XYZ file of C-alpha atoms in Angstrom:
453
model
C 127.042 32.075 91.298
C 123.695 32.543 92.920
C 120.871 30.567 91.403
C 117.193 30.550 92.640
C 113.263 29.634 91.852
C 110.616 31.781 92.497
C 108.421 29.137 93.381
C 107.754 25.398 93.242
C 104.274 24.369 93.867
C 103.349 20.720 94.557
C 100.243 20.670 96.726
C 98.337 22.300 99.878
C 101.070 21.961 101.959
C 104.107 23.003 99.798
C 105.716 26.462 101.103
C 105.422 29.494 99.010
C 109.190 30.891 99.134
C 112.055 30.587 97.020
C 114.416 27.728 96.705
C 117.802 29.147 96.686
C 121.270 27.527 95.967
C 124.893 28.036 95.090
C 126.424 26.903 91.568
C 124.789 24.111 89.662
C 122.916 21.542 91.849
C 124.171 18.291 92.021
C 122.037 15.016 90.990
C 122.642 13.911 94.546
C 121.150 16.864 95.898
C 117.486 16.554 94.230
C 115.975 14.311 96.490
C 117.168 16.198 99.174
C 115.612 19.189 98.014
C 112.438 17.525 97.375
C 112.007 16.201 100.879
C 112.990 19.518 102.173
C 110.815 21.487 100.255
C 108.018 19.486 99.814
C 108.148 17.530 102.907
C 104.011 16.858 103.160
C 103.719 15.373 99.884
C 104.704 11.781 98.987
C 107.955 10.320 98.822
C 107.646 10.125 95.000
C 107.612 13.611 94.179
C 111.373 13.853 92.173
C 112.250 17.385 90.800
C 114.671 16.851 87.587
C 117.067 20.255 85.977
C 118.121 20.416 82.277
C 120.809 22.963 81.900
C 120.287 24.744 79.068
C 122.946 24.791 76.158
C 125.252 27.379 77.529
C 124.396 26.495 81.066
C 123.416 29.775 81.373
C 119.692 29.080 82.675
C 118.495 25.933 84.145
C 114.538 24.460 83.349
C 113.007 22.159 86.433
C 110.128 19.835 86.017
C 107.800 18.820 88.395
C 106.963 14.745 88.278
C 104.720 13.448 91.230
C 103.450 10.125 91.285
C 99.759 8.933 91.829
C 98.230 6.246 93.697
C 98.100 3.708 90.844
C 101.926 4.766 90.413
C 101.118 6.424 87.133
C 103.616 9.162 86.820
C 102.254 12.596 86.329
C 104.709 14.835 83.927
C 104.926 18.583 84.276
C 107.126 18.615 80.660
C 104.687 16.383 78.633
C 104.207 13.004 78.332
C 101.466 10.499 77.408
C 97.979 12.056 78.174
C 96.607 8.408 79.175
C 99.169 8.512 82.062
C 98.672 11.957 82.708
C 94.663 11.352 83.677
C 95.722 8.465 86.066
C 97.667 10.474 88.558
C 96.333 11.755 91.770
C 98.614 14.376 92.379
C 98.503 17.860 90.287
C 102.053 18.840 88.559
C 103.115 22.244 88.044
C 105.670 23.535 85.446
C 108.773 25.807 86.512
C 109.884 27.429 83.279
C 113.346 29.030 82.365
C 115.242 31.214 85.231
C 117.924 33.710 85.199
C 120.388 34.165 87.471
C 120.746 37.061 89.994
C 123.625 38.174 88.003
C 121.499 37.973 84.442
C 118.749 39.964 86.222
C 121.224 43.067 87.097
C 122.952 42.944 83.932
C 119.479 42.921 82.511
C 118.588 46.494 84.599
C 122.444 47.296 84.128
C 121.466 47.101 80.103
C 118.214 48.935 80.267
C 119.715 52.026 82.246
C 122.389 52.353 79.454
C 119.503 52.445 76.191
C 117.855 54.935 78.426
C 120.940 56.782 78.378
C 121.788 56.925 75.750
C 118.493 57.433 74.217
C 118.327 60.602 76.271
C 121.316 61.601 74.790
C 119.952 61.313 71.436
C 116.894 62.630 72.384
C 119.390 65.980 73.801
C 121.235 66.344 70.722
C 118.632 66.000 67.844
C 116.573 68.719 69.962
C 118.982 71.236 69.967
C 120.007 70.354 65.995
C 115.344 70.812 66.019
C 115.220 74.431 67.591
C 118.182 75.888 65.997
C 117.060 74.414 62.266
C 113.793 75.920 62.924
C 115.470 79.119 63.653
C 117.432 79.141 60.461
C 114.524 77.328 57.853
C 112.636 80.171 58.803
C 115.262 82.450 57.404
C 114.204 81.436 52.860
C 110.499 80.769 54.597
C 110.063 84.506 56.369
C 107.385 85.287 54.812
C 105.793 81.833 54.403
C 106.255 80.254 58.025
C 102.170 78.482 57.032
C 103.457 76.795 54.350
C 106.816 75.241 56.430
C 104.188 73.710 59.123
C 102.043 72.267 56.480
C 104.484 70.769 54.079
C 106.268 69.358 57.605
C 102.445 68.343 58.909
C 101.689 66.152 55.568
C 105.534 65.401 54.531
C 105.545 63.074 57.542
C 102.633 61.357 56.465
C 104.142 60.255 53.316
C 107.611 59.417 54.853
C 105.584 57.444 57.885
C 103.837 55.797 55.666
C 106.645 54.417 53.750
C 108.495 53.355 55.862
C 105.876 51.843 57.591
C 105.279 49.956 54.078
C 108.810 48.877 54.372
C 108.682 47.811 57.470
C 106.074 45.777 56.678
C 107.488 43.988 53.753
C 110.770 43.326 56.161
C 108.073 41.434 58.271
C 109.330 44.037 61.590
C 105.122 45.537 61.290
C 103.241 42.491 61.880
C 99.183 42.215 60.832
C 97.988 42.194 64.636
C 100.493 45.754 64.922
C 98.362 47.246 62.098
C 94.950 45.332 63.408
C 95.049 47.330 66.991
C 92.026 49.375 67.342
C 92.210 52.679 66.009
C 90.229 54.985 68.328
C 93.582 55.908 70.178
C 95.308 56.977 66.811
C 92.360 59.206 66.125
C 92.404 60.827 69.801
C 96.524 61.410 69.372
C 95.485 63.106 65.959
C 92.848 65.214 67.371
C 94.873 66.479 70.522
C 98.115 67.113 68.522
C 95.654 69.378 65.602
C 94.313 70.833 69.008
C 97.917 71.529 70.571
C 98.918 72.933 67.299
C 95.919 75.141 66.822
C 95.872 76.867 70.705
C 99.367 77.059 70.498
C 99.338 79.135 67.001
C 97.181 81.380 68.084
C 98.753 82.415 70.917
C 101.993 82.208 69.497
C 100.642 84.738 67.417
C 100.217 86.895 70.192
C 102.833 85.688 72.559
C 106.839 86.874 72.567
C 109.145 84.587 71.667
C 110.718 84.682 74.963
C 107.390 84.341 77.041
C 106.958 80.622 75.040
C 109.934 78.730 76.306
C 108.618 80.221 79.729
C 105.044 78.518 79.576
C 105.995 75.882 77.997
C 107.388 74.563 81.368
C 103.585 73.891 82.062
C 103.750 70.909 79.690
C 106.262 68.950 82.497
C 103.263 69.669 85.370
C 100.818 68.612 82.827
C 102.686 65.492 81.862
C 103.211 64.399 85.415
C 99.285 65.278 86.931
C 98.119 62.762 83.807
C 100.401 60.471 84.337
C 98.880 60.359 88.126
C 95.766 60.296 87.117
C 95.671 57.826 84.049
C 98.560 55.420 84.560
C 98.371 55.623 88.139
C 102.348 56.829 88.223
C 103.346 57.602 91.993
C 106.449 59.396 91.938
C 109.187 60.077 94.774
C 109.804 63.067 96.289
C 113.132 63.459 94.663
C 111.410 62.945 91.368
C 109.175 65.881 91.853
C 111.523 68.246 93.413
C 114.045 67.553 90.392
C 111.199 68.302 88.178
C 110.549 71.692 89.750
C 114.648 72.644 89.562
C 114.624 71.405 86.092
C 111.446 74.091 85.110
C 113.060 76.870 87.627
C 116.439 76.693 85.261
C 114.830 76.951 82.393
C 113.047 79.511 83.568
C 115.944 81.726 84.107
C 117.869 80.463 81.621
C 115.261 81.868 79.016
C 113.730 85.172 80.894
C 116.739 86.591 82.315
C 117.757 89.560 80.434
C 114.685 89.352 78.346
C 111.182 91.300 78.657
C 109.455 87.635 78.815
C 107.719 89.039 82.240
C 106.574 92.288 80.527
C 105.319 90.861 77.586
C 103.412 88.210 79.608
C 101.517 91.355 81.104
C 101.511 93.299 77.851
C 99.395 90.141 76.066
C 96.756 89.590 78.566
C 95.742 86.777 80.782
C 93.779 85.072 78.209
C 96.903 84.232 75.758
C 98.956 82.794 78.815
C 96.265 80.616 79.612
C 95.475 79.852 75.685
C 99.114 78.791 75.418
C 98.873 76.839 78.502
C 95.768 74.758 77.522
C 97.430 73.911 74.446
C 100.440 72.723 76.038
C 97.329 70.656 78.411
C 96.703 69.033 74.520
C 100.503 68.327 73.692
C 101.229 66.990 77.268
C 97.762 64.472 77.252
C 99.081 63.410 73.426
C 102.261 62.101 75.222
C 100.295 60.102 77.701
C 97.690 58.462 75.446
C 100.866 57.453 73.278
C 102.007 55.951 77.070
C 98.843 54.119 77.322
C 98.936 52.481 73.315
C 102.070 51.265 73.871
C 100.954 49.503 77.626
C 97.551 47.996 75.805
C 99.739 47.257 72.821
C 102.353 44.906 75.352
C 98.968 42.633 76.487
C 97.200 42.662 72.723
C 100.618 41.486 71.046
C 101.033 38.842 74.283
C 104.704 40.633 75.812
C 105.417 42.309 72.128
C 105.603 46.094 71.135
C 104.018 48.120 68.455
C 105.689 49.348 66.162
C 107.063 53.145 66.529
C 106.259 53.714 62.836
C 102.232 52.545 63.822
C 101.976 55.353 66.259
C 103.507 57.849 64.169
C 102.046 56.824 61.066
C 98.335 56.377 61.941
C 98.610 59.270 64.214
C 99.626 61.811 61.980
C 97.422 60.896 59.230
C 94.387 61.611 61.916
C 95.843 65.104 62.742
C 96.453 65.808 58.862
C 92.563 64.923 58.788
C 92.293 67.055 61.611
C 94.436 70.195 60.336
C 92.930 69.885 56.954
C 89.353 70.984 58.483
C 90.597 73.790 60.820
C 92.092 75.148 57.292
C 89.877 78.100 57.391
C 90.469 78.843 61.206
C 94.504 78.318 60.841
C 94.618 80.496 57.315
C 92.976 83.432 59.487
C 95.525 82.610 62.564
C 98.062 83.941 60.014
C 96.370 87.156 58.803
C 95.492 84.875 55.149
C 92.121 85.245 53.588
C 91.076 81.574 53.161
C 90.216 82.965 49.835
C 94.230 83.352 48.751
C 95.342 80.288 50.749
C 95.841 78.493 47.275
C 98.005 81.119 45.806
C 99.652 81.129 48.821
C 100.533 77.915 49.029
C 101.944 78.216 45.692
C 103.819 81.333 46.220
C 105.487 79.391 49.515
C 106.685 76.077 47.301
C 108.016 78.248 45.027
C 110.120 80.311 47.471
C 110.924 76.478 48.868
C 112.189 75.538 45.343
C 113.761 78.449 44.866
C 112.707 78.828 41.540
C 110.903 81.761 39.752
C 110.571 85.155 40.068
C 109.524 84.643 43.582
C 112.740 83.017 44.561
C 114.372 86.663 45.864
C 115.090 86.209 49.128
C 114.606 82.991 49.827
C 118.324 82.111 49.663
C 119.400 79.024 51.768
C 116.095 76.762 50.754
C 115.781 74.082 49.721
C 118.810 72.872 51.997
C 117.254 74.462 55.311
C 113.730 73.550 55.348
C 114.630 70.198 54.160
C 117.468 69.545 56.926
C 114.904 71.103 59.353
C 112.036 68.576 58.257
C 114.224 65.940 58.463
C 115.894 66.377 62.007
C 112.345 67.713 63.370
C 111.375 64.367 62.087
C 114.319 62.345 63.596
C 113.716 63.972 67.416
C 110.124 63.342 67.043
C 111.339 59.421 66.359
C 113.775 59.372 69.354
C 111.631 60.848 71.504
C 108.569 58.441 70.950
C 111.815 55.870 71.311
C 112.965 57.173 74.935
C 108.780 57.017 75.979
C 108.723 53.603 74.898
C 111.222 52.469 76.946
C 111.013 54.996 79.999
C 108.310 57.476 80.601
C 106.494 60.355 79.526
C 108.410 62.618 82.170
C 111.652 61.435 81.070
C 111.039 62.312 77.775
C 109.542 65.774 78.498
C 113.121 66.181 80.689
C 115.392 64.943 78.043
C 113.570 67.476 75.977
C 113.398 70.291 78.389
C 117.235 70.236 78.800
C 117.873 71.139 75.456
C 116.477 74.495 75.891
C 119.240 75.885 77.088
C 121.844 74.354 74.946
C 120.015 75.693 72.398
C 120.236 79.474 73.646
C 124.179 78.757 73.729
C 124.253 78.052 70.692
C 122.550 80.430 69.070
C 125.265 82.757 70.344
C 127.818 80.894 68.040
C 128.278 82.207 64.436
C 125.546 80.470 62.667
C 125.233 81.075 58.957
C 122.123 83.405 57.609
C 121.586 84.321 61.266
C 123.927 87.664 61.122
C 125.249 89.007 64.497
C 125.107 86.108 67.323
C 123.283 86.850 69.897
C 124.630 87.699 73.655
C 123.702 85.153 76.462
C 121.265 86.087 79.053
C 122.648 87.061 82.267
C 121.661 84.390 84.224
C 122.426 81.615 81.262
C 125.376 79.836 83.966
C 122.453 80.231 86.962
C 119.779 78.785 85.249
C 121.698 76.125 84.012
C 123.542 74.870 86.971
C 119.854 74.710 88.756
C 118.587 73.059 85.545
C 121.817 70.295 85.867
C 120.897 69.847 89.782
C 117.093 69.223 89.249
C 118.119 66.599 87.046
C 120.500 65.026 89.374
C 118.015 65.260 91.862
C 115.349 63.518 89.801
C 118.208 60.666 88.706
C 119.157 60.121 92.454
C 117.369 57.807 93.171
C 116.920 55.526 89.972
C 113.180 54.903 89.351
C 111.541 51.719 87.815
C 111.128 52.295 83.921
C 107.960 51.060 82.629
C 108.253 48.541 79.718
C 106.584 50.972 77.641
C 106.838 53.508 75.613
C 106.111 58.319 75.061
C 104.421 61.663 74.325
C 106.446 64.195 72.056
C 107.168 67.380 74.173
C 106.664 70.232 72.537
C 108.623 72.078 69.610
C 109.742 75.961 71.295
């Protein structure tokens, strides 16, 4: 077993490289590591190891005598002693072993993992729910953003409250400035805003199209603001992994020709507000970085970010009421009776409940898996990056085109798969074999929520 220092300091002279050694040192070999290592200092200098209980790590002090022999301890000691010595002491805390240290990066590539995984799977179960809450909501597809826009406030909120009673939400998690929160709430209203109204506009099929956009986005801010240098391999995966997609969505469908049927302006509108969605992620990067040196090597809280930031973009959506009422062709006039005609469809109760068959259970099931990928995914940021999180998300596109060619209740006749469904995906796989080739260094903190198409 390999066992090693990083570095023991004991004056001027002392070298600045690691002590390295097999298995546990003997007592017999201290002093010859001392006069070795430390060979311009005096002869008192004595370096003493405590194994720790399971002799798993191993904590050295540092004692060095002065010239009135008062002995100078690096672990504590009398201060009165302390002031006589003439030579400084330095402390070498607790080291792991070689073998702890890969285990340790063995560890954190697994959580990533499986995160991803998670991350895969909750959203495919977020674009196909969508599809299918939509079905009781057809007429009322407002109301399901708003009720999912200030349900999560509540449920945040609560938990957070829990949380906080469990003593897992600490005072100097909720004490962190909130200026950040209020710029994640404002981009996210933004995001939702541009993207509605070109949404409005937009096909369906052109939206999965620009929403590739959001990975470029992602990785440009990440240059910029978290000074992220990525490897060739990186990028070019990145590029495979938006050229799959690509096909995977447009093949066999007009997405091209509708692009050019809706004008320039739309596709760029849709764009910018993927520019919003893709900044979000990054500023959510950032708070959890600042959070690591406020809380001294501790993490927020996910339920802080999500909480505190979707309160803000509630604030946020709540005055662009008027604008988003006329996004969806309703007089701000009649929003209130719409609003009630659209929780009574969601009840399905009334005279109004024709056609609404299949709520509550689909809106609900949508609300709450919508709200479980938006938890995993600020869970795979934390503990990766913002690109990885936008991938993990990206790949799910086309799993979810598969399966909406399955025989999924309310939905009728499945649809065909696009002709080049097995192209695009086996270019999607490679870009993200390319961009896993090389494995990169994960950041110790947290992520941006891609966005919902």
């Amino acid at each position: 077993m390999m066992w090693c220092i990083r570095r023991v300091c004991a004056g001027a002279g002392a070298p600045d490289r690691p002590i390295r050694f097999r298995g546990h040192p003997r007592a017999s070999e201290i002093p010859r590591l001392a006069s070795k290592f430390l060979r311009n200092q005096r002869p008192e200098i004595v370096l003493r190891t405590t194994p720790s209980k399971h002799l798993r790590k191993l904590v050295w002090a540092v004692e060095a005598a002065g010239p009135g022999g008062a002995w100078d301890r690096s672990d504590g000691g009398d201060g009165t002693e302390s002031s006589k010595a003439g030579l400084c002491s330095y402390a070498v805390g607790e080291y792991r072993t070689v073998e702890q240290e890969g285990a340790r990066s063995q560890d954190r590539r697994v959580d990533v993992a499986v995160a991803a995984a998670v991350t895969v799977v909750l959203g495919v179960g977020n674009r196909v729910l969508y599809k299918l809450a939509l079905v009781p909501l057809k007429h009322y597809p407002f109301f399901l953003a708003q009720l999912a826009t200030f349900g999560y406030v509540i449920v945040y909120f609560s938990v957070l409250y829990l949380r906080y009673r469990a003593g897992i939400v600490t005072d100097e998690m909720l004490s962190m400035p909130k200026a950040p929160f209020l710029a994640v709430g404002l981009l996210e209203a933004l995001g939702a805003v541009t993207g509605m109204a070109a949404g409005a506009i937009l096909s369906g099929a052109s939206i999965p199209v620009l929403s590739q956009t959001f990975l470029v986005w992602q990785i440009l801010l990440s240059v910029i603001f978290l000074g992220r240098r990525y490897k060739v391999n990186q990028l070019l995966g990145c590029c495979f992994v938006a050229i799959g997609v690509i096909i995977t969505v447009a093949s066999g469908s007009s997405a091209g020709h509708s692009l050019k049927e809706a004008g320039i302006f739309w596709s760029l509108l849709m764009i910018v507000s993927f520019l919003f969605q893709a900044a979000d992620t990054v500023l959510k990067e950032v708070i959890f970085l600042d959070a690591r040196q406020r809380l001294k090597g501790s993490s927020v809280d996910l339920f802080v970010v999500n909480s505190f930031g979707s309160a803000f973009q509630a604030i946020f959506i709540c005055l662009l009421l008027p604008f988003l009422s006329k996004l969806w062709g309703i007089p701000f006039g009649q929003l209130p009776n719409y609003l009630k005609d659209g929780a009574a469809c969601f009840l399905n109760m009334g005279t109004l409940s024709s056609g609404c068959d299949g709520a509550p259970l689909l809106p609900l099931l949508f609300v709450v898996v919508n709200m479980g990928f938006n938890i995993s995914l600020l869970h795979l940021l934390k503990i990766s990056s913002a690109v990885l999180s936008s991938l993990a998300s990206t790949f799910s596109v086309p799993i979810s085109v598969y399966v909406f060619t399955l025989p999924l209740p309310y939905l009728g006749v499945a649809a065909s798969l696009p002709t080049g469904f097995v192209a695009g995906t086996i270019i999607l796989v490679i870009g993200l074999l390319i961009y896993a080739w090389t494995p990169s260094v994960y950041p110790t903190s947290p992520s941006p929520s891609p966005p919902n198409v």
